[in-house]
Amino acid sequence: PRNVAYDMDIRVATHDGGPVADGEVGEIFLRGPDVTRGYWKRPDLDHLFHVKLWHGEEYFATGDLGRIVDDRLYVVGRAKDLIIINGK
C-alpha cells in the first residue's frame, strides 16, 4: 500500500521479491523519496539494498519481517538476527 501522507510505498514480499498473500509474513520493502539509495561510501554494496519486486519496480530491502492486515503494517521480526550500528 502507498502512504500518501509520507509519499512512501510499502510492500511485503518473499526475500527475492515474489508476492505473498495478504496477512502472510514476508520481508518488508520500501520505496519513496526519503529511502536510502545504498551504503554510505560503499557503492560496491548497493546491490544488497535493492530488489525488483514481482511487478518490476525496484524497492529497498529492509531486512525486517512483517505482514499487512487491513492496510496496516505489522513488524514481526528480522530476516537475520543482525543489526549494524556505526558500520560494526
mmCIF file of N, CA, C and O in Angstrom:
data_model
loop_
_atom_site.group_PDB
_atom_site.id
_atom_site.type_symbol
_atom_site.label_atom_id
_atom_site.label_comp_id
_atom_site.label_asym_id
_atom_site.label_seq_id
_atom_site.Cartn_x
_atom_site.Cartn_y
_atom_site.Cartn_z
ATOM 1 N N PRO A 1 0.821 -1.210 0.000
ATOM 2 C CA PRO A 1 0.000 0.000 0.000
ATOM 3 C C PRO A 1 0.854 1.259 0.000
ATOM 4 O O PRO A 1 1.958 1.240 0.497
ATOM 5 N N ARG A 2 0.318 2.304 -0.553
ATOM 6 C CA ARG A 2 1.033 3.574 -0.613
ATOM 7 C C ARG A 2 0.490 4.494 0.471
ATOM 8 O O ARG A 2 -0.712 4.656 0.607
ATOM 9 N N ASN A 3 1.408 5.080 1.241
ATOM 10 C CA ASN A 3 1.025 6.042 2.260
ATOM 11 C C ASN A 3 1.186 7.422 1.650
ATOM 12 O O ASN A 3 2.301 7.910 1.484
ATOM 13 N N VAL A 4 0.084 8.046 1.272
ATOM 14 C CA VAL A 4 0.118 9.332 0.588
ATOM 15 C C VAL A 4 0.694 10.427 1.479
ATOM 16 O O VAL A 4 1.448 11.283 1.023
ATOM 17 N N ALA A 5 0.403 10.393 2.769
ATOM 18 C CA ALA A 5 0.884 11.432 3.681
ATOM 19 C C ALA A 5 2.404 11.487 3.727
ATOM 20 O O ALA A 5 2.990 12.550 3.863
ATOM 21 N N TYR A 6 3.056 10.335 3.613
ATOM 22 C CA TYR A 6 4.516 10.284 3.702
ATOM 23 C C TYR A 6 5.178 9.986 2.355
ATOM 24 O O TYR A 6 6.380 9.837 2.276
ATOM 25 N N ASP A 7 4.399 9.869 1.281
ATOM 26 C CA ASP A 7 4.901 9.550 -0.056
ATOM 27 C C ASP A 7 5.779 8.301 -0.005
ATOM 28 O O ASP A 7 6.898 8.285 -0.516
ATOM 29 N N MET A 8 5.285 7.257 0.654
ATOM 30 C CA MET A 8 6.023 6.026 0.865
ATOM 31 C C MET A 8 5.207 4.850 0.354
ATOM 32 O O MET A 8 4.017 4.756 0.634
ATOM 33 N N ASP A 9 5.842 3.965 -0.395
ATOM 34 C CA ASP A 9 5.201 2.745 -0.865
ATOM 35 C C ASP A 9 5.799 1.589 -0.075
ATOM 36 O O ASP A 9 7.014 1.417 -0.046
ATOM 37 N N ILE A 10 4.964 0.809 0.588
ATOM 38 C CA ILE A 10 5.409 -0.292 1.441
ATOM 39 C C ILE A 10 4.837 -1.585 0.892
ATOM 40 O O ILE A 10 3.635 -1.678 0.623
ATOM 41 N N ARG A 11 5.696 -2.579 0.731
ATOM 42 C CA ARG A 11 5.269 -3.890 0.247
ATOM 43 C C ARG A 11 5.851 -4.967 1.146
ATOM 44 O O ARG A 11 6.932 -4.804 1.710
ATOM 45 N N VAL A 12 5.147 -6.079 1.250
ATOM 46 C CA VAL A 12 5.663 -7.269 1.912
ATOM 47 C C VAL A 12 5.729 -8.347 0.843
ATOM 48 O O VAL A 12 4.759 -8.587 0.119
ATOM 49 N N ALA A 13 6.911 -8.969 0.713
ATOM 50 C CA ALA A 13 7.137 -9.950 -0.341
ATOM 51 C C ALA A 13 8.130 -11.002 0.147
ATOM 52 O O ALA A 13 8.694 -10.879 1.238
ATOM 53 N N THR A 14 8.350 -12.020 -0.673
ATOM 54 C CA THR A 14 9.380 -13.006 -0.353
ATOM 55 C C THR A 14 10.742 -12.322 -0.430
ATOM 56 O O THR A 14 10.867 -11.231 -1.000
ATOM 57 N N HIS A 15 11.755 -12.953 0.110
ATOM 58 C CA HIS A 15 13.104 -12.365 0.140
ATOM 59 C C HIS A 15 13.592 -11.969 -1.258
ATOM 60 O O HIS A 15 14.268 -10.960 -1.421
ATOM 61 N N ASP A 16 13.216 -12.744 -2.261
ATOM 62 C CA ASP A 16 13.667 -12.448 -3.629
ATOM 63 C C ASP A 16 12.653 -11.643 -4.433
ATOM 64 O O ASP A 16 12.780 -11.498 -5.645
ATOM 65 N N GLY A 17 11.625 -11.090 -3.754
ATOM 66 C CA GLY A 17 10.713 -10.169 -4.418
ATOM 67 C C GLY A 17 9.419 -10.755 -4.921
ATOM 68 O O GLY A 17 8.654 -10.084 -5.598
ATOM 69 N N GLY A 18 9.146 -12.014 -4.603
ATOM 70 C CA GLY A 18 7.900 -12.637 -5.034
ATOM 71 C C GLY A 18 6.729 -12.217 -4.155
ATOM 72 O O GLY A 18 6.915 -11.786 -3.019
ATOM 73 N N PRO A 19 5.509 -12.356 -4.658
ATOM 74 C CA PRO A 19 4.331 -11.931 -3.896
ATOM 75 C C PRO A 19 4.019 -12.870 -2.727
ATOM 76 O O PRO A 19 4.354 -14.058 -2.768
ATOM 77 N N VAL A 20 3.417 -12.324 -1.684
ATOM 78 C CA VAL A 20 2.871 -13.118 -0.579
ATOM 79 C C VAL A 20 1.395 -12.758 -0.442
ATOM 80 O O VAL A 20 0.980 -11.667 -0.806
ATOM 81 N N ALA A 21 0.625 -13.678 0.103
ATOM 82 C CA ALA A 21 -0.810 -13.439 0.297
ATOM 83 C C ALA A 21 -1.026 -12.423 1.414
ATOM 84 O O ALA A 21 -0.180 -12.270 2.307
ATOM 85 N N ASP A 22 -2.154 -11.724 1.378
ATOM 86 C CA ASP A 22 -2.495 -10.778 2.438
ATOM 87 C C ASP A 22 -2.443 -11.476 3.789
ATOM 88 O O ASP A 22 -2.954 -12.582 3.946
ATOM 89 N N GLY A 23 -1.795 -10.837 4.764
ATOM 90 C CA GLY A 23 -1.692 -11.389 6.095
ATOM 91 C C GLY A 23 -0.532 -12.351 6.292
ATOM 92 O O GLY A 23 -0.213 -12.733 7.403
ATOM 93 N N GLU A 24 0.123 -12.751 5.195
ATOM 94 C CA GLU A 24 1.248 -13.672 5.271
ATOM 95 C C GLU A 24 2.529 -12.908 5.597
ATOM 96 O O GLU A 24 2.712 -11.775 5.160
ATOM 97 N N VAL A 25 3.427 -13.528 6.355
ATOM 98 C CA VAL A 25 4.687 -12.886 6.730
ATOM 99 C C VAL A 25 5.670 -12.941 5.566
ATOM 100 O O VAL A 25 5.795 -13.954 4.885
ATOM 101 N N GLY A 26 6.351 -11.817 5.346
ATOM 102 C CA GLY A 26 7.397 -11.719 4.332
ATOM 103 C C GLY A 26 8.333 -10.587 4.700
ATOM 104 O O GLY A 26 8.191 -9.962 5.755
ATOM 105 N N GLU A 27 9.298 -10.311 3.832
ATOM 106 C CA GLU A 27 10.223 -9.208 4.086
ATOM 107 C C GLU A 27 9.553 -7.882 3.717
ATOM 108 O O GLU A 27 8.773 -7.815 2.773
ATOM 109 N N ILE A 28 9.873 -6.837 4.477
ATOM 110 C CA ILE A 28 9.311 -5.507 4.237
ATOM 111 C C ILE A 28 10.205 -4.762 3.247
ATOM 112 O O ILE A 28 11.419 -4.690 3.430
ATOM 113 N N PHE A 29 9.596 -4.216 2.209
ATOM 114 C CA PHE A 29 10.290 -3.440 1.180
ATOM 115 C C PHE A 29 9.687 -2.042 1.131
ATOM 116 O O PHE A 29 8.473 -1.885 1.217
ATOM 117 N N LEU A 30 10.546 -1.041 0.983
ATOM 118 C CA LEU A 30 10.117 0.356 0.959
ATOM 119 C C LEU A 30 10.537 1.035 -0.332
ATOM 120 O O LEU A 30 11.573 0.712 -0.916
ATOM 121 N N ARG A 31 9.770 2.053 -0.700
ATOM 122 C CA ARG A 31 10.116 2.873 -1.859
ATOM 123 C C ARG A 31 9.561 4.266 -1.627
ATOM 124 O O ARG A 31 8.400 4.433 -1.240
ATOM 125 N N GLY A 32 10.387 5.287 -1.827
ATOM 126 C CA GLY A 32 9.949 6.663 -1.663
ATOM 127 C C GLY A 32 11.130 7.607 -1.707
ATOM 128 O O GLY A 32 12.284 7.184 -1.723
ATOM 129 N N PRO A 33 10.868 8.901 -1.702
ATOM 130 C CA PRO A 33 11.935 9.892 -1.851
ATOM 131 C C PRO A 33 12.899 9.956 -0.666
ATOM 132 O O PRO A 33 14.016 10.428 -0.809
ATOM 133 N N ASP A 34 12.489 9.477 0.504
ATOM 134 C CA ASP A 34 13.347 9.550 1.694
ATOM 135 C C ASP A 34 14.091 8.253 1.984
ATOM 136 O O ASP A 34 14.757 8.135 3.010
ATOM 137 N N VAL A 35 13.992 7.279 1.091
ATOM 138 C CA VAL A 35 14.638 5.990 1.302
ATOM 139 C C VAL A 35 16.066 6.035 0.768
ATOM 140 O O VAL A 35 16.316 6.546 -0.317
ATOM 141 N N THR A 36 16.997 5.481 1.545
ATOM 142 C CA THR A 36 18.402 5.490 1.159
ATOM 143 C C THR A 36 18.633 4.808 -0.182
ATOM 144 O O THR A 36 17.889 3.907 -0.561
ATOM 145 N N ARG A 37 19.649 5.228 -0.873
ATOM 146 C CA ARG A 37 19.995 4.627 -2.162
ATOM 147 C C ARG A 37 21.038 3.530 -2.024
ATOM 148 O O ARG A 37 21.304 2.810 -2.960
ATOM 149 N N GLY A 38 21.688 3.438 -0.854
ATOM 150 C CA GLY A 38 22.699 2.405 -0.677
ATOM 151 C C GLY A 38 23.543 2.657 0.554
ATOM 152 O O GLY A 38 23.244 3.515 1.371
ATOM 153 N N TYR A 39 24.610 1.873 0.665
ATOM 154 C CA TYR A 39 25.530 2.016 1.791
ATOM 155 C C TYR A 39 26.329 3.313 1.674
ATOM 156 O O TYR A 39 26.748 3.704 0.588
ATOM 157 N N TRP A 40 26.564 3.962 2.783
ATOM 158 C CA TRP A 40 27.349 5.189 2.837
ATOM 159 C C TRP A 40 28.781 4.893 2.412
ATOM 160 O O TRP A 40 29.456 4.074 3.002
ATOM 161 N N LYS A 41 29.229 5.542 1.348
ATOM 162 C CA LYS A 41 30.585 5.428 0.810
ATOM 163 C C LYS A 41 30.972 4.003 0.447
ATOM 164 O O LYS A 41 32.150 3.656 0.461
ATOM 165 N N ARG A 42 29.989 3.146 0.140
ATOM 166 C CA ARG A 42 30.255 1.766 -0.265
ATOM 167 C C ARG A 42 29.374 1.394 -1.460
ATOM 168 O O ARG A 42 28.526 0.510 -1.365
ATOM 169 N N PRO A 43 29.553 2.049 -2.603
ATOM 170 C CA PRO A 43 28.699 1.759 -3.753
ATOM 171 C C PRO A 43 28.808 0.306 -4.228
ATOM 172 O O PRO A 43 27.891 -0.201 -4.874
ATOM 173 N N ASP A 44 29.887 -0.373 -3.873
ATOM 174 C CA ASP A 44 30.043 -1.776 -4.258
ATOM 175 C C ASP A 44 29.029 -2.686 -3.547
ATOM 176 O O ASP A 44 28.799 -3.818 -3.977
ATOM 177 N N LEU A 45 28.402 -2.189 -2.475
ATOM 178 C CA LEU A 45 27.422 -2.975 -1.724
ATOM 179 C C LEU A 45 25.979 -2.540 -1.984
ATOM 180 O O LEU A 45 25.049 -3.115 -1.413
ATOM 181 N N ASP A 46 25.785 -1.537 -2.825
ATOM 182 C CA ASP A 46 24.438 -1.013 -3.064
ATOM 183 C C ASP A 46 23.462 -2.080 -3.558
ATOM 184 O O ASP A 46 22.273 -2.024 -3.263
ATOM 185 N N HIS A 47 23.962 -3.059 -4.300
ATOM 186 C CA HIS A 47 23.079 -4.106 -4.836
ATOM 187 C C HIS A 47 22.390 -4.900 -3.721
ATOM 188 O O HIS A 47 21.358 -5.520 -3.938
ATOM 189 N N LEU A 48 22.936 -4.883 -2.506
ATOM 190 C CA LEU A 48 22.326 -5.594 -1.392
ATOM 191 C C LEU A 48 21.054 -4.911 -0.895
ATOM 192 O O LEU A 48 20.239 -5.524 -0.226
ATOM 193 N N PHE A 49 20.903 -3.643 -1.213
ATOM 194 C CA PHE A 49 19.758 -2.857 -0.757
ATOM 195 C C PHE A 49 18.532 -2.994 -1.648
ATOM 196 O O PHE A 49 17.420 -2.817 -1.193
ATOM 197 N N HIS A 50 18.718 -3.238 -2.914
ATOM 198 C CA HIS A 50 17.626 -3.105 -3.868
ATOM 199 C C HIS A 50 17.201 -4.441 -4.465
ATOM 200 O O HIS A 50 18.024 -5.250 -4.852
ATOM 201 N N VAL A 51 15.888 -4.620 -4.535
ATOM 202 C CA VAL A 51 15.301 -5.824 -5.097
ATOM 203 C C VAL A 51 14.163 -5.398 -6.012
ATOM 204 O O VAL A 51 13.369 -4.530 -5.651
ATOM 205 N N LYS A 52 14.088 -6.012 -7.203
ATOM 206 C CA LYS A 52 12.927 -5.778 -8.065
ATOM 207 C C LYS A 52 11.830 -6.730 -7.615
ATOM 208 O O LYS A 52 12.033 -7.938 -7.557
ATOM 209 N N LEU A 53 10.684 -6.174 -7.293
ATOM 210 C CA LEU A 53 9.563 -6.994 -6.866
ATOM 211 C C LEU A 53 8.828 -7.561 -8.070
ATOM 212 O O LEU A 53 9.111 -7.210 -9.214
ATOM 213 N N TRP A 54 7.878 -8.438 -7.820
ATOM 214 C CA TRP A 54 7.180 -9.172 -8.864
ATOM 215 C C TRP A 54 6.558 -8.288 -9.927
ATOM 216 O O TRP A 54 6.387 -8.703 -11.054
ATOM 217 N N HIS A 55 6.252 -7.039 -9.619
ATOM 218 C CA HIS A 55 5.620 -6.153 -10.605
ATOM 219 C C HIS A 55 6.641 -5.301 -11.363
ATOM 220 O O HIS A 55 6.267 -4.430 -12.135
ATOM 221 N N GLY A 56 7.960 -5.535 -11.116
ATOM 222 C CA GLY A 56 9.005 -4.887 -11.894
ATOM 223 C C GLY A 56 9.601 -3.629 -11.292
ATOM 224 O O GLY A 56 10.559 -3.090 -11.819
ATOM 225 N N GLU A 57 9.035 -3.120 -10.204
ATOM 226 C CA GLU A 57 9.552 -1.908 -9.572
ATOM 227 C C GLU A 57 10.651 -2.262 -8.562
ATOM 228 O O GLU A 57 10.592 -3.297 -7.902
ATOM 229 N N GLU A 58 11.641 -1.380 -8.427
ATOM 230 C CA GLU A 58 12.748 -1.607 -7.502
ATOM 231 C C GLU A 58 12.433 -1.002 -6.134
ATOM 232 O O GLU A 58 11.972 0.130 -6.043
ATOM 233 N N TYR A 59 12.716 -1.768 -5.080
ATOM 234 C CA TYR A 59 12.433 -1.364 -3.702
ATOM 235 C C TYR A 59 13.654 -1.571 -2.821
ATOM 236 O O TYR A 59 14.525 -2.389 -3.122
ATOM 237 N N PHE A 60 13.679 -0.881 -1.696
ATOM 238 C CA PHE A 60 14.703 -1.042 -0.671
ATOM 239 C C PHE A 60 14.335 -2.237 0.202
ATOM 240 O O PHE A 60 13.232 -2.316 0.731
ATOM 241 N N ALA A 61 15.261 -3.178 0.357
ATOM 242 C CA ALA A 61 15.046 -4.357 1.197
ATOM 243 C C ALA A 61 15.460 -4.023 2.627
ATOM 244 O O ALA A 61 16.634 -3.790 2.899
ATOM 245 N N THR A 62 14.503 -3.993 3.555
ATOM 246 C CA THR A 62 14.782 -3.559 4.927
ATOM 247 C C THR A 62 15.445 -4.627 5.784
ATOM 248 O O THR A 62 16.109 -4.301 6.764
ATOM 249 N N GLY A 63 15.218 -5.902 5.469
ATOM 250 C CA GLY A 63 15.696 -6.971 6.340
ATOM 251 C C GLY A 63 14.739 -7.247 7.484
ATOM 252 O O GLY A 63 14.948 -8.152 8.283
ATOM 253 N N ASP A 64 13.646 -6.480 7.553
ATOM 254 C CA ASP A 64 12.627 -6.688 8.574
ATOM 255 C C ASP A 64 11.533 -7.598 8.025
ATOM 256 O O ASP A 64 11.260 -7.604 6.823
ATOM 257 N N LEU A 65 10.897 -8.350 8.910
ATOM 258 C CA LEU A 65 9.783 -9.208 8.531
ATOM 259 C C LEU A 65 8.487 -8.596 9.027
ATOM 260 O O LEU A 65 8.440 -8.002 10.098
ATOM 261 N N GLY A 66 7.447 -8.728 8.221
ATOM 262 C CA GLY A 66 6.172 -8.169 8.620
ATOM 263 C C GLY A 66 5.042 -8.745 7.811
ATOM 264 O O GLY A 66 5.240 -9.581 6.936
ATOM 265 N N ARG A 67 3.846 -8.281 8.126
ATOM 266 C CA ARG A 67 2.650 -8.668 7.382
ATOM 267 C C ARG A 67 1.752 -7.443 7.284
ATOM 268 O O ARG A 67 1.803 -6.561 8.135
ATOM 269 N N ILE A 68 0.929 -7.402 6.249
ATOM 270 C CA ILE A 68 -0.045 -6.329 6.091
ATOM 271 C C ILE A 68 -1.431 -6.926 6.282
ATOM 272 O O ILE A 68 -1.790 -7.894 5.605
ATOM 273 N N VAL A 69 -2.158 -6.356 7.224
ATOM 274 C CA VAL A 69 -3.525 -6.784 7.518
ATOM 275 C C VAL A 69 -4.393 -5.529 7.555
ATOM 276 O O VAL A 69 -4.083 -4.580 8.276
ATOM 277 N N ASP A 70 -5.446 -5.509 6.754
ATOM 278 C CA ASP A 70 -6.353 -4.357 6.675
ATOM 279 C C ASP A 70 -5.585 -3.058 6.425
ATOM 280 O O ASP A 70 -5.822 -2.044 7.085
ATOM 281 N N ASP A 71 -4.639 -3.096 5.496
ATOM 282 C CA ASP A 71 -3.816 -1.941 5.108
ATOM 283 C C ASP A 71 -2.949 -1.403 6.240
ATOM 284 O O ASP A 71 -2.516 -0.258 6.209
ATOM 285 N N ARG A 72 -2.666 -2.210 7.251
ATOM 286 C CA ARG A 72 -1.756 -1.831 8.342
ATOM 287 C C ARG A 72 -0.570 -2.772 8.334
ATOM 288 O O ARG A 72 -0.733 -3.980 8.191
ATOM 289 N N LEU A 73 0.621 -2.192 8.511
ATOM 290 C CA LEU A 73 1.854 -2.972 8.542
ATOM 291 C C LEU A 73 2.163 -3.384 9.979
ATOM 292 O O LEU A 73 2.196 -2.537 10.876
ATOM 293 N N TYR A 74 2.422 -4.674 10.174
ATOM 294 C CA TYR A 74 2.822 -5.201 11.472
ATOM 295 C C TYR A 74 4.231 -5.789 11.320
ATOM 296 O O TYR A 74 4.426 -6.721 10.537
ATOM 297 N N VAL A 75 5.191 -5.227 12.038
ATOM 298 C CA VAL A 75 6.564 -5.724 12.011
ATOM 299 C C VAL A 75 6.647 -6.864 13.024
ATOM 300 O O VAL A 75 6.291 -6.690 14.193
ATOM 301 N N VAL A 76 7.134 -8.032 12.569
ATOM 302 C CA VAL A 76 7.135 -9.209 13.439
ATOM 303 C C VAL A 76 8.532 -9.749 13.742
ATOM 304 O O VAL A 76 8.668 -10.656 14.555
ATOM 305 N N GLY A 77 9.573 -9.216 13.094
ATOM 306 C CA GLY A 77 10.919 -9.715 13.372
ATOM 307 C C GLY A 77 11.922 -9.243 12.336
ATOM 308 O O GLY A 77 11.672 -8.307 11.585
ATOM 309 N N ARG A 78 13.060 -9.926 12.335
ATOM 310 C CA ARG A 78 14.142 -9.624 11.386
ATOM 311 C C ARG A 78 14.430 -10.861 10.551
ATOM 312 O O ARG A 78 14.323 -11.987 11.039
ATOM 313 N N ALA A 79 14.821 -10.650 9.314
ATOM 314 C CA ALA A 79 15.221 -11.761 8.452
ATOM 315 C C ALA A 79 16.510 -12.383 8.985
ATOM 316 O O ALA A 79 16.703 -13.587 8.919
ATOM 317 N N LYS A 80 17.394 -11.554 9.528
ATOM 318 C CA LYS A 80 18.630 -12.014 10.158
ATOM 319 C C LYS A 80 18.697 -11.390 11.544
ATOM 320 O O LYS A 80 18.268 -10.259 11.740
ATOM 321 N N ASP A 81 19.259 -12.103 12.473
ATOM 322 C CA ASP A 81 19.432 -11.559 13.824
ATOM 323 C C ASP A 81 20.706 -10.746 13.876
ATOM 324 O O ASP A 81 21.662 -11.082 14.577
ATOM 325 N N LEU A 82 20.739 -9.662 13.102
ATOM 326 C CA LEU A 82 21.931 -8.836 12.994
ATOM 327 C C LEU A 82 21.513 -7.396 12.771
ATOM 328 O O LEU A 82 20.708 -7.103 11.891
ATOM 329 N N ILE A 83 22.054 -6.515 13.577
ATOM 330 C CA ILE A 83 21.833 -5.078 13.394
ATOM 331 C C ILE A 83 23.209 -4.427 13.345
ATOM 332 O O ILE A 83 24.036 -4.626 14.231
ATOM 333 N N ILE A 84 23.464 -3.650 12.302
ATOM 334 C CA ILE A 84 24.764 -2.977 12.157
ATOM 335 C C ILE A 84 24.620 -1.540 12.644
ATOM 336 O O ILE A 84 23.757 -0.808 12.176
ATOM 337 N N ILE A 85 25.471 -1.173 13.587
ATOM 338 C CA ILE A 85 25.460 0.188 14.136
ATOM 339 C C ILE A 85 26.850 0.790 13.917
ATOM 340 O O ILE A 85 27.847 0.198 14.311
ATOM 341 N N ASN A 86 26.886 1.963 13.308
ATOM 342 C CA ASN A 86 28.153 2.631 13.004
ATOM 343 C C ASN A 86 29.120 1.728 12.242
ATOM 344 O O ASN A 86 30.320 1.723 12.490
ATOM 345 N N GLY A 87 28.577 0.925 11.334
ATOM 346 C CA GLY A 87 29.405 0.073 10.487
ATOM 347 C C GLY A 87 29.970 -1.149 11.175
ATOM 348 O O GLY A 87 30.806 -1.863 10.620
ATOM 349 N N LYS A 88 29.529 -1.433 12.392
ATOM 350 C CA LYS A 88 30.080 -2.600 13.131
ATOM 351 C C LYS A 88 28.978 -3.569 13.503
ATOM 352 O O LYS A 88 27.872 -3.235 13.734
#
